[in-house]
Short mmCIF file of C-alpha atoms in Angstrom, two decimals:
data_model
loop_
_atom_site.label_atom_id
_atom_site.label_comp_id
_atom_site.label_asym_id
_atom_site.label_seq_id
_atom_site.Cartn_x
_atom_site.Cartn_y
_atom_site.Cartn_z
CA MET A 1 23.03 67.69 35.63
CA SER A 2 22.68 71.16 34.17
CA TRP A 3 20.61 73.95 35.87
CA LEU A 4 18.21 73.85 32.89
CA GLU A 5 17.67 70.22 33.26
CA ALA A 6 17.04 70.48 37.03
CA LEU A 7 14.43 73.29 36.48
CA VAL A 8 12.70 71.57 33.62
CA LEU A 9 12.44 68.28 35.49
CA GLY A 10 11.16 70.03 38.70
CA LEU A 11 8.51 71.63 36.52
CA VAL A 12 7.62 68.25 34.90
CA GLN A 13 7.39 66.61 38.32
CA GLY A 14 5.09 69.23 39.60
CA LEU A 15 2.74 69.15 36.63
CA THR A 16 2.46 65.46 36.35
CA GLU A 17 2.69 64.01 39.86
CA PHE A 18 -0.99 64.18 40.68
CA LEU A 19 -2.39 63.56 37.11
CA PRO A 20 -3.02 59.89 36.25
CA ILE A 21 -0.26 60.01 33.64
CA SER A 22 2.93 58.91 35.59
CA SER A 23 5.33 61.50 36.72
CA SER A 24 8.20 59.00 36.84
CA ALA A 25 7.63 58.10 33.23
CA HIS A 26 7.55 61.80 32.31
CA LEU A 27 10.78 62.52 34.05
CA ARG A 28 12.44 59.57 32.33
CA ILE A 29 11.09 60.50 28.82
CA VAL A 30 11.88 64.27 29.05
CA ALA A 31 15.32 63.60 30.45
CA GLY A 32 16.07 61.01 27.70
CA VAL A 33 14.66 63.09 24.83
CA PHE A 34 15.83 66.53 25.67
CA PHE A 35 18.96 65.98 27.74
CA GLY A 36 20.10 62.51 26.56
CA ASN A 37 20.30 60.91 30.05
CA ASP A 38 18.11 59.38 32.76
CA ALA A 39 17.46 61.68 35.74
CA GLY A 40 17.50 58.57 37.96
CA ALA A 41 15.04 57.06 40.34
CA ALA A 42 16.52 58.89 43.30
CA PHE A 43 15.87 62.39 41.72
CA THR A 44 12.30 61.33 41.01
CA ALA A 45 11.74 60.16 44.62
CA VAL A 46 13.32 63.24 46.21
CA THR A 47 11.55 65.85 43.97
CA GLN A 48 8.34 64.07 44.98
CA LEU A 49 9.12 65.42 48.55
CA GLY A 50 8.15 68.74 47.01
CA THR A 51 4.87 67.67 45.68
CA GLU A 52 4.03 65.78 48.72
CA ALA A 53 4.65 68.85 50.81
CA ALA A 54 2.05 70.53 48.55
CA VAL A 55 -0.27 67.74 49.43
CA LEU A 56 0.40 68.15 53.15
CA ILE A 57 -0.41 71.86 52.99
CA TYR A 58 -3.45 71.59 50.76
CA PHE A 59 -5.05 68.64 52.76
CA TRP A 60 -3.75 69.69 56.16
CA PRO A 61 -7.22 70.05 57.66
CA ASP A 62 -8.20 66.58 56.46
CA ILE A 63 -4.80 65.17 57.71
CA TRP A 64 -5.06 66.71 61.13
CA ARG A 65 -8.69 65.56 61.34
CA LEU A 66 -7.67 61.95 60.52
CA LEU A 67 -4.65 62.00 62.78
CA THR A 68 -6.49 63.30 65.82
CA ALA A 69 -9.44 60.82 65.21
CA TRP A 70 -6.86 58.03 64.89
CA LEU A 71 -5.11 58.93 68.22
CA ALA A 72 -8.53 59.39 69.94
CA GLY A 73 -9.81 56.04 68.65
CA LEU A 74 -6.74 54.31 69.96
CA ARG A 75 -7.65 55.67 73.46
CA GLY A 76 -11.32 54.68 73.36
CA ARG A 77 -13.97 52.81 71.30
CA SER A 78 -16.43 55.70 71.44
CA ALA A 79 -14.31 57.88 69.16
CA ARG A 80 -13.88 55.31 66.48
CA GLY A 81 -15.87 56.90 63.65
CA LEU A 82 -15.33 57.49 59.87
CA ASP A 83 -12.12 59.43 60.23
CA TYR A 84 -10.63 56.75 62.59
CA ARG A 85 -11.38 54.14 59.91
CA LEU A 86 -9.96 56.16 57.05
CA ALA A 87 -6.81 56.73 58.91
CA TRP A 88 -6.36 52.89 59.38
CA TYR A 89 -7.15 52.44 55.64
CA VAL A 90 -4.32 54.82 54.67
CA ILE A 91 -1.99 53.06 57.03
CA ILE A 92 -2.87 49.58 55.86
CA GLY A 93 -3.04 50.64 52.23
CA THR A 94 0.46 52.01 52.40
CA LEU A 95 2.04 48.62 53.41
CA PRO A 96 2.09 47.04 49.83
CA ILE A 97 4.12 49.78 48.25
CA SER A 98 6.41 50.15 51.27
CA ILE A 99 7.18 46.45 51.46
CA LEU A 100 7.64 46.01 47.67
CA GLY A 101 9.64 49.15 47.33
CA VAL A 102 12.26 47.94 49.70
CA LEU A 103 12.44 44.39 48.27
CA PHE A 104 12.65 45.54 44.74
CA LYS A 105 14.61 48.83 44.98
CA ASP A 106 17.45 47.79 42.71
CA ALA A 107 15.14 46.57 39.94
CA ILE A 108 13.02 49.71 40.26
CA GLU A 109 16.07 51.98 39.88
CA GLY A 110 17.59 49.94 37.03
CA PRO A 111 15.70 47.58 34.58
CA ALA A 112 12.22 49.09 35.33
CA ARG A 113 13.28 52.37 33.91
CA ASN A 114 13.70 50.94 30.43
CA LEU A 115 11.64 52.92 27.78
CA TRP A 116 10.23 49.87 26.18
CA LEU A 117 8.51 48.98 29.52
CA ILE A 118 7.54 52.53 30.24
CA GLY A 119 5.99 53.00 26.79
CA ALA A 120 3.97 49.68 27.06
CA SER A 121 2.90 50.60 30.64
CA LEU A 122 1.62 54.01 29.59
CA VAL A 123 -0.58 52.29 26.90
CA LEU A 124 -1.71 49.45 28.92
CA PHE A 125 -2.72 51.18 32.15
CA GLY A 126 -4.23 54.03 30.04
CA VAL A 127 -6.65 51.38 28.70
CA VAL A 128 -7.22 50.17 32.32
CA LEU A 129 -8.04 53.74 33.42
CA GLY A 130 -10.45 54.12 30.47
CA ALA A 131 -12.22 50.82 31.22
CA ALA A 132 -12.53 51.94 34.99
CA GLU A 133 -14.08 55.24 33.98
CA LYS A 134 -16.51 53.37 31.60
CA TYR A 135 -17.58 50.42 33.56
CA GLY A 136 -17.20 51.64 37.20
CA ARG A 137 -20.60 52.41 38.71
CA GLN A 138 -19.32 55.49 40.65
CA ARG A 139 -22.08 55.54 43.20
CA ARG A 140 -20.11 55.21 46.48
CA PRO A 141 -19.04 58.44 48.37
CA VAL A 142 -15.88 58.56 50.53
CA GLU A 143 -18.05 57.80 53.60
CA ASP A 144 -18.60 54.33 52.11
CA LEU A 145 -14.89 53.43 51.99
CA THR A 146 -14.12 49.98 53.61
CA LEU A 147 -10.97 48.15 54.66
CA ARG A 148 -11.21 46.05 51.39
CA ASP A 149 -11.19 49.30 49.40
CA GLY A 150 -8.05 50.46 51.28
CA VAL A 151 -6.21 47.35 50.73
CA LEU A 152 -7.00 47.02 47.00
CA MET A 153 -6.24 50.65 46.37
CA GLY A 154 -3.01 50.20 48.25
CA CYS A 155 -2.13 47.14 46.01
CA ALA A 156 -2.92 49.28 43.00
CA GLN A 157 -0.58 51.97 44.21
CA ALA A 158 2.23 49.48 44.58
CA LEU A 159 2.04 49.00 40.78
CA ALA A 160 3.23 52.53 40.40
CA LEU A 161 6.74 51.32 41.42
CA LEU A 162 6.99 50.66 37.79
CA PRO A 163 7.47 53.97 35.80
CA GLY A 164 4.57 54.46 33.41
CA VAL A 165 1.87 52.91 35.63
CA SER A 166 1.05 56.12 37.60
CA ARG A 167 0.32 56.00 41.30
CA SER A 168 -2.72 58.25 41.05
CA GLY A 169 -3.80 56.34 37.80
CA GLY A 170 -3.58 52.96 39.65
CA THR A 171 -5.40 54.02 42.76
CA VAL A 172 -8.08 56.04 40.88
CA SER A 173 -8.68 53.18 38.49
CA ALA A 174 -9.10 50.70 41.46
CA GLY A 175 -11.37 53.11 43.16
CA LEU A 176 -13.55 53.53 40.13
CA PHE A 177 -13.75 49.70 39.61
CA LEU A 178 -14.73 49.46 43.31
CA GLY A 179 -17.70 51.74 42.61
CA LEU A 180 -16.42 54.87 44.24
CA GLN A 181 -17.36 58.26 42.99
CA ARG A 182 -14.57 59.88 40.82
CA PRO A 183 -13.96 62.77 43.42
CA ALA A 184 -13.78 60.18 46.28
CA ALA A 185 -11.40 57.98 44.53
CA VAL A 186 -8.99 60.96 43.71
CA ARG A 187 -9.34 62.31 47.21
CA PHE A 188 -8.47 59.11 48.93
CA SER A 189 -5.74 58.68 46.38
CA PHE A 190 -3.98 61.85 47.57
CA LEU A 191 -4.25 60.80 51.25
CA LEU A 192 -2.94 57.28 50.48
CA ALA A 193 0.15 58.67 48.68
CA ILE A 194 1.35 60.79 51.58
CA PRO A 195 3.19 58.31 53.91
CA ALA A 196 4.36 56.22 50.94
CA VAL A 197 5.90 58.95 48.80
CA THR A 198 7.30 60.87 51.73
CA ALA A 199 9.05 57.72 52.99
CA ALA A 200 10.34 57.00 49.43
CA GLY A 201 11.72 60.52 49.06
CA LEU A 202 13.52 60.43 52.52
CA PHE A 203 14.78 56.85 51.77
CA SER A 204 16.29 58.02 48.57
CA LEU A 205 18.08 61.16 49.91
CA PRO A 206 21.45 59.32 50.41
CA ASP A 207 21.37 58.11 46.87
CA ILE A 208 21.61 61.69 45.52
CA GLU A 209 25.12 61.81 47.00
CA ASN A 210 26.12 58.61 45.37
CA THR A 211 27.96 59.81 42.30
CA SER A 212 28.64 56.18 41.11
CA GLY A 213 24.95 55.45 40.88
CA PRO A 214 22.74 55.44 37.75
CA GLY A 215 21.22 58.64 36.33
CA ALA A 216 22.30 62.24 36.14
CA GLN A 217 24.01 63.64 39.22
CA PRO A 218 22.41 66.84 40.47
CA SER A 219 24.15 69.06 42.96
CA ALA A 220 22.59 69.69 46.30
CA ALA A 221 21.50 73.26 45.22
CA GLN A 222 19.88 71.85 41.98
CA MET A 223 18.07 69.26 44.05
CA VAL A 224 16.66 71.80 46.37
CA VAL A 225 15.56 74.15 43.60
CA ALA A 226 13.99 71.29 41.59
CA THR A 227 12.06 70.28 44.58
CA LEU A 228 10.80 73.85 45.30
CA VAL A 229 9.62 74.13 41.75
CA ALA A 230 7.87 70.83 42.04
CA PHE A 231 6.16 72.08 45.29
CA VAL A 232 4.84 75.38 43.81
CA VAL A 233 3.59 73.84 40.49
CA GLY A 234 2.28 70.76 42.32
CA TYR A 235 0.14 72.88 44.70
CA ALA A 236 -1.63 74.52 41.76
CA SER A 237 -2.06 71.14 40.14
CA ILE A 238 -3.97 69.70 43.16
CA ALA A 239 -6.51 72.43 43.08
CA TRP A 240 -7.05 72.15 39.26
CA LEU A 241 -7.37 68.29 39.37
CA LEU A 242 -9.93 68.25 42.16
CA ARG A 243 -12.11 70.79 40.38
CA TYR A 244 -11.60 69.03 37.11
CA VAL A 245 -12.73 65.50 38.19
CA GLU A 246 -15.89 66.94 39.65
CA GLN A 247 -17.21 67.89 36.29
CA HIS A 248 -15.26 65.76 33.69
CA THR A 249 -14.31 62.20 32.91
CA VAL A 250 -10.80 61.02 32.87
CA TYR A 251 -10.79 60.06 29.15
CA VAL A 252 -8.52 62.95 28.22
CA PHE A 253 -5.74 61.41 30.33
CA VAL A 254 -6.53 57.96 28.72
CA TRP A 255 -5.98 59.26 25.19
CA TYR A 256 -2.85 61.22 26.31
CA ARG A 257 -1.28 58.06 27.96
CA VAL A 258 -1.99 55.95 24.89
CA ILE A 259 -0.63 58.42 22.40
CA LEU A 260 2.44 59.20 24.48
CA GLY A 261 3.12 55.54 25.04
CA LEU A 262 2.95 54.72 21.41
CA LEU A 263 5.16 57.53 20.47
CA VAL A 264 7.75 56.43 22.98
CA LEU A 265 7.60 52.90 21.59
CA LEU A 266 7.99 54.22 17.99
CA ALA A 267 10.84 56.41 18.92
CA VAL A 268 12.73 53.60 20.63
CA SER A 269 12.12 51.17 17.92
CA GLY A 270 13.26 53.81 15.36
CA GLY A 271 16.50 54.41 17.24
CA MET A 272 15.62 58.03 17.93
CA ILE A 273 16.14 57.61 21.61
CA SER A 274 17.83 54.89 23.68
CA ALA A 275 15.68 52.55 25.75
CA THR A 276 18.20 52.38 28.56
#
């Protein structure tokens, strides 16, 4: 991997991780179109540590409040309020992606990165996001979250193991279909991602050293720089997205996904880029 590729892909990761447009798909597409390779699933997972560090810092007051409430609730029933329940929803909602990520690791790092599948997923789940925006009632605040919501949004998050689906796109779509207000769905989506994405990044660290594995092979220095770039850009992206969803629909992301997915499919079918 060249230094230019490491910097560009770190920037792409930071820009796209929190938007409902699939960061893993963008890393795969940008690497294939501009650098003629696949950055690899390990590179994607590790650079996500940078963007998740941005989430940890940005949402630290919320995270600390949930953590202390959860620990207090374990010690006594009197402390089991909303924050205690939300903490459990995050823990339980993380289980689907954690279990499936381990069971299907080889498929996720190999066949699932085919550009035919990525292009189709961008289009299909873009339509799903649009339907959620149009038909979701969007009446329920975050205080109305239930265990059922946490489980269903966790299952939707697990779909993002397929590049092109989008973790935030899947969870936000599920939240909107469940009647959550858009800001509530987005905020819980951020919290739900923290344990799963952090674990995936740490789990994939050894794969970076495996020079016989699939994808481009970044050096340790390139990996660190790409992750730092993702952190800085990702932090700015969080603030922007939270402000945006308070006043705007997600249709701009729907149209972007559909157009990009169709362009990818056309480029692959025309032989302009390789699907593998």
